[in-house]
CSV table of C-alpha atoms in Angstrom, one decimal:
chain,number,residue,atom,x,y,z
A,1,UNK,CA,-31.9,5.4,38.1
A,2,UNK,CA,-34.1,8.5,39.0
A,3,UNK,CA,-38.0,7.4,40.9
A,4,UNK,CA,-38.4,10.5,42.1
A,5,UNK,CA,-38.0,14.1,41.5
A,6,UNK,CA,-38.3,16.7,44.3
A,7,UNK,CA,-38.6,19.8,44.3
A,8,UNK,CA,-37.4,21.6,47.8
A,9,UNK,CA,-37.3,25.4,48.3
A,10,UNK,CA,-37.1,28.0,50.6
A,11,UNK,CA,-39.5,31.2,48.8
A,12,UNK,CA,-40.8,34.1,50.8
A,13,UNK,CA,-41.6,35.6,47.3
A,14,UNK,CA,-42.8,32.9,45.1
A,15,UNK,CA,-40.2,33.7,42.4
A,16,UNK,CA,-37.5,30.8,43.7
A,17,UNK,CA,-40.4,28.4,43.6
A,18,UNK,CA,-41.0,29.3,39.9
A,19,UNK,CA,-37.5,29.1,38.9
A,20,UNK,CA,-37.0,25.7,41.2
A,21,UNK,CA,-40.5,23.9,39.9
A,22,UNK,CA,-39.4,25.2,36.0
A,23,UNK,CA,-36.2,23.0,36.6
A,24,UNK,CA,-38.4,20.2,38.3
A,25,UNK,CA,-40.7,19.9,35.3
A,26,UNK,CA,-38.0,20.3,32.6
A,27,UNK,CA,-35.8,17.0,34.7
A,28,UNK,CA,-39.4,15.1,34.6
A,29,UNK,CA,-39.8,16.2,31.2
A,30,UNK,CA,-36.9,13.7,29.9
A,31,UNK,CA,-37.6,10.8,32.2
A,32,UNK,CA,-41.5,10.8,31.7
A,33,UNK,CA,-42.2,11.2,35.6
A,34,UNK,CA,-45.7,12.4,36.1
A,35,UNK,CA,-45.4,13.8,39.6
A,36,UNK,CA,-43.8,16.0,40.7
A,37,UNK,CA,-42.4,15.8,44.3
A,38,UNK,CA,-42.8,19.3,46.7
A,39,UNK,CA,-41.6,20.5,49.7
A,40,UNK,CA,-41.6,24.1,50.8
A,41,UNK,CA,-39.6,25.0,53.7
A,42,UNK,CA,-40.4,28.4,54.0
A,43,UNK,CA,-43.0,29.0,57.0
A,44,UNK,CA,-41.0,27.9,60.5
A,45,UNK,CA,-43.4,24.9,61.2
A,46,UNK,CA,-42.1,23.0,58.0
A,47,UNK,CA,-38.4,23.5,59.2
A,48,UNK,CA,-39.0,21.1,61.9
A,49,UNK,CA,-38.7,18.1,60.1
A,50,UNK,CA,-35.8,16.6,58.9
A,51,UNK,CA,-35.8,15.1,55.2
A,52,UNK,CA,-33.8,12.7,54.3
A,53,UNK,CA,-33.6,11.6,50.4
A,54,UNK,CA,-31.8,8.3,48.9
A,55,UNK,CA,-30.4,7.0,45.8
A,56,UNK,CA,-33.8,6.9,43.2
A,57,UNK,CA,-34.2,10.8,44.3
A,58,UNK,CA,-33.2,13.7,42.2
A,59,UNK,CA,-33.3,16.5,44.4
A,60,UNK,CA,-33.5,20.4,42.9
A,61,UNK,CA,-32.9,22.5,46.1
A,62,UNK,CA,-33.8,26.3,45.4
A,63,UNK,CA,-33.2,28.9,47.8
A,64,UNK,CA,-32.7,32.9,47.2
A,65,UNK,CA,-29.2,34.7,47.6
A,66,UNK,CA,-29.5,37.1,50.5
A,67,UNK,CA,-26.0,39.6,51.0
A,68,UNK,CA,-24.2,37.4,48.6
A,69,UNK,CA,-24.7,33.8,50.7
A,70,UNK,CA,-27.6,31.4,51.8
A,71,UNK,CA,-29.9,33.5,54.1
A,72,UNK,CA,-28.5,32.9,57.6
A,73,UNK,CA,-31.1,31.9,59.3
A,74,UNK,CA,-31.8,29.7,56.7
A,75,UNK,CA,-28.4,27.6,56.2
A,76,UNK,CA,-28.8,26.2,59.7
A,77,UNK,CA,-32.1,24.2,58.0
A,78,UNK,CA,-30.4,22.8,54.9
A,79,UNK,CA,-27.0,21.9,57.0
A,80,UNK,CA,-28.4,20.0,59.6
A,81,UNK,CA,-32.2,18.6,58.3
A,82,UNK,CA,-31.8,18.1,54.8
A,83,UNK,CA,-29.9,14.9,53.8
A,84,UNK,CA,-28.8,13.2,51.0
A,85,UNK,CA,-27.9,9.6,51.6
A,86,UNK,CA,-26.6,9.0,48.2
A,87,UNK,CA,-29.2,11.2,46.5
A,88,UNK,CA,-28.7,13.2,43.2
A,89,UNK,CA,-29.1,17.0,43.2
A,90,UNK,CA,-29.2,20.1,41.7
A,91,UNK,CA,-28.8,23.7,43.0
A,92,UNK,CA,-30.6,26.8,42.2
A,93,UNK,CA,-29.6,29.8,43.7
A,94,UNK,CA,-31.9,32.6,42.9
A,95,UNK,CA,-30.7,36.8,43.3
A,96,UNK,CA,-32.4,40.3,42.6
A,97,UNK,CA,-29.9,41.3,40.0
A,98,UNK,CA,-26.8,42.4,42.0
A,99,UNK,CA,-24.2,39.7,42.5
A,100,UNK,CA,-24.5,35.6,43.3
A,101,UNK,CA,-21.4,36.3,45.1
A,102,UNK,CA,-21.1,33.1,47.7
A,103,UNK,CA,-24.5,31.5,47.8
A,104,UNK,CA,-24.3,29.2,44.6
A,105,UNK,CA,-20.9,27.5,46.2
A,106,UNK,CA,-22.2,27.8,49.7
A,107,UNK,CA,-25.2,25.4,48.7
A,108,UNK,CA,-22.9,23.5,46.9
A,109,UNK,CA,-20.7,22.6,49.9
A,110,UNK,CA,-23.8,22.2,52.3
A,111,UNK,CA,-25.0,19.5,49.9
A,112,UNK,CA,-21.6,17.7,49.5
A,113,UNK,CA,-21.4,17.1,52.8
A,114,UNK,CA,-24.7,16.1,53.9
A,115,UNK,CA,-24.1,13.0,51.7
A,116,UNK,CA,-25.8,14.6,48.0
A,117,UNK,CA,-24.2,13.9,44.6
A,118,UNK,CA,-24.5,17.3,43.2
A,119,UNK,CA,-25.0,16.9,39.3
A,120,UNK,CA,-25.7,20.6,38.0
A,121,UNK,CA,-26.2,24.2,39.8
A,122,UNK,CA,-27.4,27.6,38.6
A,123,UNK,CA,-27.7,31.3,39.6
A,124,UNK,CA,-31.3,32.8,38.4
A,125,UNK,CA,-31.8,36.6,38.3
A,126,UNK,CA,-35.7,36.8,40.1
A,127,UNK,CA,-37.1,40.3,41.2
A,128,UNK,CA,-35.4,42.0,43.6
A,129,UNK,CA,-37.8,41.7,47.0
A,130,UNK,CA,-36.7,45.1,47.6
A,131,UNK,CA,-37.6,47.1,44.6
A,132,UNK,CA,-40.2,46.9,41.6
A,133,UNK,CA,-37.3,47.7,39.2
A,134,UNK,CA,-34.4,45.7,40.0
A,135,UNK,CA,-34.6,42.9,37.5
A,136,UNK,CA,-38.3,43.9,37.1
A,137,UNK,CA,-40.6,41.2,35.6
A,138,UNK,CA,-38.1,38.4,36.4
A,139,UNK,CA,-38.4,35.5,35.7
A,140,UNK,CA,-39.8,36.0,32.6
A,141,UNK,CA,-40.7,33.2,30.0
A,142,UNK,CA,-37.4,33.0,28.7
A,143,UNK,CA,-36.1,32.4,32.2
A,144,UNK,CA,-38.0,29.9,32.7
A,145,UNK,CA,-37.5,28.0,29.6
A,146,UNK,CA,-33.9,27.6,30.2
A,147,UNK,CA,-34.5,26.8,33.3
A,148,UNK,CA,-36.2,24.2,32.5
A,149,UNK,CA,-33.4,23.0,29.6
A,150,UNK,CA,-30.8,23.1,32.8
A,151,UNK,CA,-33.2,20.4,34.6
A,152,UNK,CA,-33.2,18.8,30.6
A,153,UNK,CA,-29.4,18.7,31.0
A,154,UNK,CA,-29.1,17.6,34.6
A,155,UNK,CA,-30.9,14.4,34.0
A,156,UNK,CA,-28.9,14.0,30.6
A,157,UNK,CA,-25.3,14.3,32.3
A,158,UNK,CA,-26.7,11.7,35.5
A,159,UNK,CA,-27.7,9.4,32.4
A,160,UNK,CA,-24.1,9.5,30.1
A,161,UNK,CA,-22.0,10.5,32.8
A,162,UNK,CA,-22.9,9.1,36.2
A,163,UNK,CA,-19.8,9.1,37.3
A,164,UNK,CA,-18.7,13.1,37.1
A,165,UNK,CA,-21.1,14.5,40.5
A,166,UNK,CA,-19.2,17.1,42.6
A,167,UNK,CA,-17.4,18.0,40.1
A,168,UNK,CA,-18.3,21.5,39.1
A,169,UNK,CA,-16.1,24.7,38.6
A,170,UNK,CA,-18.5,27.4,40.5
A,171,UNK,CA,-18.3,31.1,41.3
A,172,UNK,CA,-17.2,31.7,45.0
A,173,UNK,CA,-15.0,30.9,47.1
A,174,UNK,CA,-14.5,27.7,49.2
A,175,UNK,CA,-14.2,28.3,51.8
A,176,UNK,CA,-17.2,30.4,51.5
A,177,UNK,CA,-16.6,34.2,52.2
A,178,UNK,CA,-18.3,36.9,54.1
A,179,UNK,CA,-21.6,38.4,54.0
A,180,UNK,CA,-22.3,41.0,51.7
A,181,UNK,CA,-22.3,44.1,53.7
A,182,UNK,CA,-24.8,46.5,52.4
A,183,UNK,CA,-24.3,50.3,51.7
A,184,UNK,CA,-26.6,53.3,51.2
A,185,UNK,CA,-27.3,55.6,48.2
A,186,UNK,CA,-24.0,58.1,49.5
A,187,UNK,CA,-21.6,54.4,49.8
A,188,UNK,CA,-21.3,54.3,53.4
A,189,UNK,CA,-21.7,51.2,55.3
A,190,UNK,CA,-26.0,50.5,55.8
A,191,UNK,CA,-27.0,49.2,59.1
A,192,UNK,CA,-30.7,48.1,58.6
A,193,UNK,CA,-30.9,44.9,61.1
A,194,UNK,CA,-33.0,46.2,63.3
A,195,UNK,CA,-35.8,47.3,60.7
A,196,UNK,CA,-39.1,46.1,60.9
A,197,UNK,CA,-42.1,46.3,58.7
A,198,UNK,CA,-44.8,49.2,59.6
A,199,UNK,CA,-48.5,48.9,58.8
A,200,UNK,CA,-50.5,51.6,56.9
A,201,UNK,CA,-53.8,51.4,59.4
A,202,UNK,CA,-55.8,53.0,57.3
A,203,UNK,CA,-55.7,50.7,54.5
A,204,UNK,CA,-55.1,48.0,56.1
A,205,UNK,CA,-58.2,45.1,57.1
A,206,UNK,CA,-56.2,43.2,59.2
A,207,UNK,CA,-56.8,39.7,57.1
A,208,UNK,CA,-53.6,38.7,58.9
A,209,UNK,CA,-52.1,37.1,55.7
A,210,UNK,CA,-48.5,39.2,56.7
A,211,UNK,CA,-48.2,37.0,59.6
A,212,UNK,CA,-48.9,33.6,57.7
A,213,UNK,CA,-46.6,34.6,55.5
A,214,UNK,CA,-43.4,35.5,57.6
A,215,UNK,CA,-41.4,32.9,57.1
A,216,UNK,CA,-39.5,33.6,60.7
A,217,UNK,CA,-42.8,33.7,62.1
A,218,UNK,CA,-42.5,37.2,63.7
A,219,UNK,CA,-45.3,39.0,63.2
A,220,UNK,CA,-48.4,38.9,65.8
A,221,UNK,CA,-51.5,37.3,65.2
A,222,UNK,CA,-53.3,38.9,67.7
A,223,UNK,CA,-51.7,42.2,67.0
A,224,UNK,CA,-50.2,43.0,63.6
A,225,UNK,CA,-48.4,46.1,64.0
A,226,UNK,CA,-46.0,44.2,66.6
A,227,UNK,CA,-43.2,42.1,65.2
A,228,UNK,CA,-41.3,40.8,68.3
A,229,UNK,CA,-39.7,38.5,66.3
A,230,UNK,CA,-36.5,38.7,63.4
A,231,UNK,CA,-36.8,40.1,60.4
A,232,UNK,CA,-34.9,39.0,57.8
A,233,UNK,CA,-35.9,41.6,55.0
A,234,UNK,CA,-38.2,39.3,52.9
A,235,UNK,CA,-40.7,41.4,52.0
A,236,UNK,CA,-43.2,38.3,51.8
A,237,UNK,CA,-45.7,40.6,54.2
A,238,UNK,CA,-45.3,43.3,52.1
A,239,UNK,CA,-45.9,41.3,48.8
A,240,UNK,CA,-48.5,39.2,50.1
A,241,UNK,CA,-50.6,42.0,51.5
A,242,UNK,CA,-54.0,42.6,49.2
A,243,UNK,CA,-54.3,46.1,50.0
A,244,UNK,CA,-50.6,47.2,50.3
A,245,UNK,CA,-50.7,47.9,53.9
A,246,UNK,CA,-47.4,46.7,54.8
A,247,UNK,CA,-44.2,49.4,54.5
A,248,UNK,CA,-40.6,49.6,55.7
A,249,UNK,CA,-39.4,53.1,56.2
A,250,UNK,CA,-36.3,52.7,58.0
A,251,UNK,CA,-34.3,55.3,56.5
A,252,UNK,CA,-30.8,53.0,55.8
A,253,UNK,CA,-32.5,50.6,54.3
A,254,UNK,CA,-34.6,52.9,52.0
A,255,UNK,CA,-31.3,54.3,51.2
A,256,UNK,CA,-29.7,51.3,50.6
A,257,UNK,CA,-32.5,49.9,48.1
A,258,UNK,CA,-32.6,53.7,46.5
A,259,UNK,CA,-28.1,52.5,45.8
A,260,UNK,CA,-29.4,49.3,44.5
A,261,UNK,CA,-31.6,50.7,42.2
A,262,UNK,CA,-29.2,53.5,40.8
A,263,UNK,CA,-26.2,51.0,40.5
A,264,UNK,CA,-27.9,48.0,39.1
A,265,UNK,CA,-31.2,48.6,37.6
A,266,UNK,CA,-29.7,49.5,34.2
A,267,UNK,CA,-27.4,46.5,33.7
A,268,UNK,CA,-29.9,43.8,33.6
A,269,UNK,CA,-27.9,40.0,34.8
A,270,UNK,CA,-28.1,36.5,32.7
A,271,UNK,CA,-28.5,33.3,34.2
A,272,UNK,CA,-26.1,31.3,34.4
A,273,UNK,CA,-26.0,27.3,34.7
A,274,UNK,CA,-23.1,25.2,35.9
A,275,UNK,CA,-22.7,21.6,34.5
């Protein structure tokens, strides 16, 4: 039944690709498929193509929770370029340790509808982009070896029971529901949109690596410092950059990681896997 497994994700950090190409490996792992099937949508130029999967594919589709849903400048990519055409699936919705809230459902409806038969879905607690102690050192080992099981159990339920896709009891709410809205440290409502990455000149060697790795695309290449284009709060420059050059200090969104931090560092999240 399966020919093909793919694994499709959307990772400014790297940590969704783990978790997705964990669940890839553990699906190939039961039905002795050698390769492994990749495509990163991350960077703008790989959004321009539309994929379209069929009936041999098993699709994992990973993508990071952002405010509680699909990032928003994201869903436009996976509602109207990624279909399914019969294909099977499964959903893995990564999140920094504060709530799933919409996203895991939201995927789950995009997929439905472009034509996927959605077999399994999970919510995986990675790092928080924001902070080096929200759900610090995640995904661990552990993570990833049940991660892996879930892609184990995926294949297992296509193979007994073909029959039972879209049919999974999910957190959320369909329709899906608002957009997290974000508050700072003293709870009042944090309005960070505008917020754009700053450069530490003095460390920095201008390698240009923040601007390959913006997956909107918005920094300059010819000059760093500018960012005329969205930011969507990724951190990827700031992660990616070898000297730590790269800084937000927009003082409602420090705030609003510092609430974070104090609220949800201490209760550490399990994973959880919908079959």
């Amino acid at each position: 039944m399966i020919k093909h497994i793919w694994a499709v994700y959307f990772s400014p950090s790297g940590k969704t690709e783990q978790v997705t190409m964990a669940v890839a490996e553990g699906a190939a792992g039961v039905m002795n498929i050698d390769k492994i099937h990749q495509y990163d949508f991350t960077l703008p130029d790989k959004r321009e193509d539309t994929l379209c999967f069929g009936e041999k594919d098993l699709v994992i589709l990973g993508c990071p929770t952002y405010a509680g849903r699909i990032p928003n400048k994201i869903m436009p990519y996976i509602r109207d370029r990624i279909c399914g055409q019969g294909a099977l699936a499964a959903i893995v919705m990564t999140y920094g340790g504060r709530s799933i809230d919409h996203s895991v459902m939201e995927a789950y409806l995009l997929l439905q509808e472009n034509g996927f038969k959605v077999y399994g879905a999970g919510s995986a607690v990675t790092r928080h982009v924001m902070s080096d102690i929200l759900s610090a050192g995640r995904p661990g080992t552990e993570d990833l070896k049940a991660a892996g099981q879930f892609g184990a159990d995926v294949v297992h339920k296509i193979m007994t029971q073909p029959e039972n896709y879209n049919d999974l009891s999910l957190p959320g709410s369909n329709p899906v529901g608002p957009y997290y809205k974000p508050l700072e440290a003293d709870g009042t409502p944090a309005n960070f949109l505008k917020a754009k990455p700053k450069v530490h000149n003095e460390i920095c060697t201008h390698c240009k690596i923040c601007a390959e790795v913006c997956p909107m695309g918005s920094i300059s290449r010819e000059n760093i410092e500018e960012v005329p284009g969205v930011c969507i709060k990724c951190h990827a420059c700031i992660r990616k950059c070898p000297t730590g050059a790269r800084y937000f200090d927009d003082p409602s969104l420090i705030s609003h990681i510092r609430m974070l931090e104090e609220n949800f560092a201490g209760r550490p999240k399990d994973n959880n896997w919908y079959l």
